[in-house]
Amino acid sequence: MRLAGARRLGVLARLALSVGQTVSSERLVADVWGDSSVSTVDKQLHIVVSKLRETLPGRVIATVPGGYRLDLPSESVDAHRFAQLVRRARATRDPTTAIGLRERALALWRGDALQGRSETWAQIEAARLEQERLATLEDLVDLRLSAGDHHVVLGELTAHVEAHPLRERPRAQLMLALYRAARPAEALEVYQETRRVMADELGIEPGVALDRLQRAVLAGDPALDLATGPGFASAERVIPAELPPDTPAFTARSAELAWLNQVLADTAPGSPAIAAIDGPGGIGKSALAIHAAHAVADRFPDGVLYVDLHGASAGIPPTAPIQVLGRLLRSLGVDDAAVPATMEEATARYRSLTATRTLLILLDNAQDAGQVRPLIPAGPTCAVIVTSRQPLALLNGAEHRHLTGLDHRDATALLARVTGPERVHAEPTAADQIVTLCGGLPLALRIAAARLAARPDWTLTYLAGRLAVATGRLDVLQYADLAVRTAIAVSHHHLREEPTGRDASHLFTLLGLLDTPTHTPAAAAALADWPDHRAEAALDRLLDARLLESAGLGRYRTHDLVHLYAREQATLDCPEDERRAAVRRTLHHYLSTAKTASLLLDPSSAQALADHDGERPGVALATAQEARVWTDQERDNLLAAAHQAAAVRDDPVTAIGLACALNWPFVTLCLNRELIDLHTRVLEIAVASGDFAAQGLEHHLLGDRYMAMGQFSISAEHHEQALIFWKRADRPRRMMSVYNGLGITYAQLERHDEALAAMENGRALAEAAALPDFQAIFLCNRAVIYGKLGRLADAIATAQASLALWAELDNPFREGITFDALADAHRRAGQLDEAESAYRTAVTLQQEADYHLGTATSLWGLGQTYHDLGRDNEAWTCWRRSLDILRDVGLLTQDEVDHHLSQAVPDTPGPIMNVL
């Protein structure tokens, strides 16, 4: 069949050379369209594929994730059929069969490969295929010379030499054929012609083999005669095929396979292709490498070598490069007695043997780049796949890929493939639990699936239940010779044995004591009681050993199963008092830093935090912006640390202090539900300890959070209890903040007289204590209550009095709230220009303070003001911004936002209604 269009031909050719394998859309576009910057190039590719499908019989071009695949047997493509025949020829020991197979392979050629294609990829592939053709032709000549056909091959060899004057091997074959045809003088003329050509074109002398052959012809060496001639002809090369069997249950990794395929195909001029895969133990590096190697093996007619370097094997030391070189040389046909004994000689011999071959070499389980460097072949048509737990960043010329765990879908597919899809489909919830508890680690999933396959009487629910018990999970995840614990232990033990790895090994076990999802150098320094730089160096070493994963700049995480192993080791290695002290240091690091953040974000929190100091310094935050950034980055760690503190026996001080310290930073992030859960738990600790002051504090903080959630009756109960416990603790000044919260709650319950009374009680305490910030807070909230009662002149005057106090203080958070109260009063009074100005100031200040709920509230009020002014476009701009903020911080769902946007004039959202 004939195809029209250069790009159709190009796409089909590119797919054919990778038949049966995925070729990414990006690779097809880059190879066939080249540097085209046309914006429609992806669409053009789709059109070309569609046209090809219309032309080709059957659905042979499949669309797969990320690209396309030509679904045909590999032997249907001449290039692959050629490589298969050549492999079979090299594998057979029967000369007649070998000759026939090579002749069949060469008969497939009908002109130059990829003739007419000028793209870079086509030129590279054409050159590779041409080299394979020439090598096959010359191998065939060797066999025919050995069979006594020297007269027959003379004409073919003469033409071959003329076409390729710089190839020494056919010239040597021509000299041998002429000598055996009783034409030694002509054989010597070939040598002299070779010298002239080599000198003129390259400025060098012929190689050792030709020089040796010339001397043998001059001497009439009997070794050249047919009986012993094969000793001087190129011996039949050994074709190694050493790959371990492919994994039948291999699943997913399509992106990684496409990357490997591209790296192995895109060789740099003069250098072999090197693909380096790194990742933690059990992540599937070897399985991926072996699977990919099987898929591309037919591209390497000189064979495939495989070596396990034992860089991370339990109980087996890493194999020395000199030992590996000996193994590789023997695989390439070198006799044991001829293997060099020194590293330098063995490397040179290895490079010589690989210089003209097309080999794939899989170096599995490498320790580091130093172990790998001497094993890189010299041949530019060779390719190497290396796997290692280390990143091998110092391996020159390598392309790198870090392997991570399987996502939930692919992990479920692996479980189903080994266990049986019908069992997974029958218990989907339990399957999801197993996948989650295995953390996407292929080794863990394979073990779990193998246990299920071996025990048909086990349900997935039963196995999920066993895995859910954290202390026994690693025991469950071992079967036959596979164990997750062993895979992790290898890396840990290597660190212990290295003098430079001892800090990392010690820190690794300590990290297992923490419940925090990520780790920073500052927190790790507190944990180990080290300087920050020492902790950071140990963390980086653990990252290199793949016992930690990167979670962003200066942040690290442990896989759940690795964390369980570290906790086991901590229990074995560290006495209990050391473990408790390490955890306490970390918790107080967070307490100190959270307190600093609270004071920067809201200086008015100083009184509540006065009793809660950390025992060690935390991060040195200097500005409110630094406090906001730190809180946002550390909020998951803070919450985990606070709950871990609450679980520690006999240390209520740390639990109460940490809960109090993180309250204000979490308020700015609108994390109300999280705070209610935490303070409820810590209140139980305060009650158990009999600490009246702590009970007063926790009731107060719970009252404030229930108020923010709109649960005003519960809020009032907690505030009333807070007053009782502060009285019992004889701490009347601490009642100020409680009166403020109680007054707001009463106002929301429309108990306005009680609200004003509570505000007055609080204001009097603040005035007596000479605390202007608290006086300003009470004045602000009284202004809001006056507004609700319709006493608008009092509301405006009181809000202005509050602002006069804030003008002397540096607290944009509170000042913004007060401008919002003033704006509300102006709007209620119909003073819309004044309301607009006050709202805009409130928005600016609360944005500066990163107070999201306050910003959204003031934007809503500004929108209402614009609506009252008839400026509806500006009103909707403000309302949309407000709704976006409420959705982004989790106070509204997208459905709720859509509901408000569908209204002609939107109702005030619930979270804003809950604000006084």
Short mmCIF file of N, CA and C in Angstrom, two decimals, residues 671-722:
data_model
loop_
_atom_site.label_atom_id
_atom_site.label_comp_id
_atom_site.label_asym_id
_atom_site.label_seq_id
_atom_site.Cartn_x
_atom_site.Cartn_y
_atom_site.Cartn_z
N LEU A 671 -9.48 27.46 60.87
CA LEU A 671 -9.49 26.02 61.18
C LEU A 671 -10.30 25.75 62.44
N ASN A 672 -11.58 26.11 62.38
CA ASN A 672 -12.42 26.05 63.58
C ASN A 672 -12.70 24.62 64.03
N ARG A 673 -13.04 23.74 63.11
CA ARG A 673 -13.35 22.36 63.49
C ARG A 673 -12.14 21.68 64.10
N GLU A 674 -10.96 21.92 63.49
CA GLU A 674 -9.74 21.31 64.04
C GLU A 674 -9.48 21.80 65.45
N LEU A 675 -9.70 23.09 65.69
CA LEU A 675 -9.47 23.65 67.03
C LEU A 675 -10.48 23.12 68.03
N ILE A 676 -11.73 22.95 67.62
CA ILE A 676 -12.73 22.40 68.55
C ILE A 676 -12.34 20.98 68.97
N ASP A 677 -11.93 20.14 68.01
CA ASP A 677 -11.51 18.77 68.34
C ASP A 677 -10.33 18.79 69.30
N LEU A 678 -9.35 19.65 69.02
CA LEU A 678 -8.16 19.70 69.86
C LEU A 678 -8.48 20.21 71.26
N HIS A 679 -9.21 21.34 71.34
CA HIS A 679 -9.48 21.92 72.67
C HIS A 679 -10.40 21.03 73.50
N THR A 680 -11.30 20.30 72.86
CA THR A 680 -12.14 19.35 73.61
C THR A 680 -11.27 18.28 74.26
N ARG A 681 -10.27 17.79 73.51
CA ARG A 681 -9.38 16.76 74.06
C ARG A 681 -8.52 17.33 75.19
N VAL A 682 -8.03 18.55 74.99
CA VAL A 682 -7.15 19.15 76.00
C VAL A 682 -7.95 19.56 77.24
N LEU A 683 -9.22 19.92 77.07
CA LEU A 683 -10.06 20.22 78.24
C LEU A 683 -10.16 19.00 79.15
N GLU A 684 -10.27 17.81 78.55
CA GLU A 684 -10.31 16.59 79.36
C GLU A 684 -9.02 16.43 80.16
N ILE A 685 -7.89 16.77 79.54
CA ILE A 685 -6.61 16.69 80.25
C ILE A 685 -6.58 17.69 81.40
N ALA A 686 -7.07 18.91 81.15
CA ALA A 686 -7.10 19.94 82.20
C ALA A 686 -7.97 19.51 83.36
N VAL A 687 -9.13 18.90 83.05
CA VAL A 687 -10.02 18.42 84.12
C VAL A 687 -9.33 17.33 84.92
N ALA A 688 -8.68 16.37 84.24
CA ALA A 688 -8.01 15.27 84.92
C ALA A 688 -6.87 15.76 85.81
N SER A 689 -6.22 16.86 85.39
CA SER A 689 -5.10 17.38 86.18
C SER A 689 -5.54 18.26 87.33
N GLY A 690 -6.84 18.64 87.34
CA GLY A 690 -7.36 19.51 88.40
C GLY A 690 -6.89 20.94 88.30
N ASP A 691 -6.44 21.37 87.12
CA ASP A 691 -5.91 22.72 86.90
C ASP A 691 -7.06 23.65 86.53
N PHE A 692 -7.51 24.48 87.51
CA PHE A 692 -8.65 25.37 87.27
C PHE A 692 -8.33 26.39 86.17
N ALA A 693 -7.12 26.95 86.19
CA ALA A 693 -6.75 27.96 85.19
C ALA A 693 -6.78 27.36 83.78
N ALA A 694 -6.27 26.14 83.65
CA ALA A 694 -6.29 25.49 82.33
C ALA A 694 -7.71 25.21 81.88
N GLN A 695 -8.57 24.82 82.81
CA GLN A 695 -9.97 24.58 82.45
C GLN A 695 -10.64 25.87 82.02
N GLY A 696 -10.33 26.96 82.72
CA GLY A 696 -10.89 28.25 82.32
C GLY A 696 -10.44 28.64 80.92
N LEU A 697 -9.15 28.43 80.63
CA LEU A 697 -8.61 28.77 79.31
C LEU A 697 -9.28 27.93 78.22
N GLU A 698 -9.37 26.62 78.43
CA GLU A 698 -9.93 25.74 77.39
C GLU A 698 -11.41 26.00 77.16
N HIS A 699 -12.18 26.26 78.25
CA HIS A 699 -13.59 26.61 78.07
C HIS A 699 -13.72 27.91 77.27
N HIS A 700 -12.84 28.87 77.54
CA HIS A 700 -12.87 30.14 76.82
C HIS A 700 -12.58 29.93 75.32
N LEU A 701 -11.52 29.16 75.03
CA LEU A 701 -11.16 28.96 73.63
C LEU A 701 -12.23 28.15 72.88
N LEU A 702 -12.82 27.18 73.57
CA LEU A 702 -13.93 26.44 72.94
C LEU A 702 -15.13 27.35 72.71
N GLY A 703 -15.41 28.22 73.66
CA GLY A 703 -16.53 29.15 73.48
C GLY A 703 -16.33 30.03 72.26
N ASP A 704 -15.12 30.53 72.07
CA ASP A 704 -14.84 31.36 70.90
C ASP A 704 -15.02 30.59 69.59
N ARG A 705 -14.56 29.31 69.56
CA ARG A 705 -14.66 28.54 68.30
C ARG A 705 -16.11 28.14 68.00
N TYR A 706 -16.88 27.77 69.03
CA TYR A 706 -18.29 27.46 68.77
C TYR A 706 -19.03 28.71 68.32
N MET A 707 -18.64 29.86 68.83
CA MET A 707 -19.25 31.12 68.39
C MET A 707 -18.94 31.34 66.90
N ALA A 708 -17.70 31.08 66.46
CA ALA A 708 -17.35 31.25 65.06
C ALA A 708 -18.11 30.28 64.16
N MET A 709 -18.51 29.14 64.73
CA MET A 709 -19.27 28.15 63.96
C MET A 709 -20.77 28.42 63.98
N GLY A 710 -21.20 29.48 64.71
CA GLY A 710 -22.62 29.81 64.77
C GLY A 710 -23.39 29.00 65.78
N GLN A 711 -22.71 28.24 66.66
CA GLN A 711 -23.39 27.45 67.70
C GLN A 711 -23.35 28.25 69.01
N PHE A 712 -24.24 29.25 69.06
CA PHE A 712 -24.12 30.28 70.10
C PHE A 712 -24.53 29.80 71.48
N SER A 713 -25.48 28.91 71.56
CA SER A 713 -25.88 28.41 72.89
C SER A 713 -24.74 27.62 73.53
N ILE A 714 -24.09 26.74 72.74
CA ILE A 714 -22.94 25.99 73.27
C ILE A 714 -21.81 26.95 73.62
N SER A 715 -21.62 27.97 72.77
CA SER A 715 -20.59 28.97 73.04
C SER A 715 -20.83 29.65 74.37
N ALA A 716 -22.07 30.05 74.63
CA ALA A 716 -22.39 30.74 75.89
C ALA A 716 -22.10 29.85 77.09
N GLU A 717 -22.42 28.55 76.96
CA GLU A 717 -22.17 27.63 78.08
C GLU A 717 -20.68 27.55 78.40
N HIS A 718 -19.86 27.46 77.37
CA HIS A 718 -18.41 27.37 77.61
C HIS A 718 -17.88 28.67 78.20
N HIS A 719 -18.34 29.81 77.70
CA HIS A 719 -17.87 31.08 78.26
C HIS A 719 -18.29 31.23 79.72
N GLU A 720 -19.49 30.83 80.03
CA GLU A 720 -19.95 30.91 81.43
C GLU A 720 -19.12 30.00 82.32
N GLN A 721 -18.78 28.79 81.82
CA GLN A 721 -17.92 27.90 82.59
C GLN A 721 -16.52 28.49 82.74
N ALA A 722 -16.06 29.16 81.71
CA ALA A 722 -14.73 29.78 81.79
C ALA A 722 -14.68 30.80 82.91
#
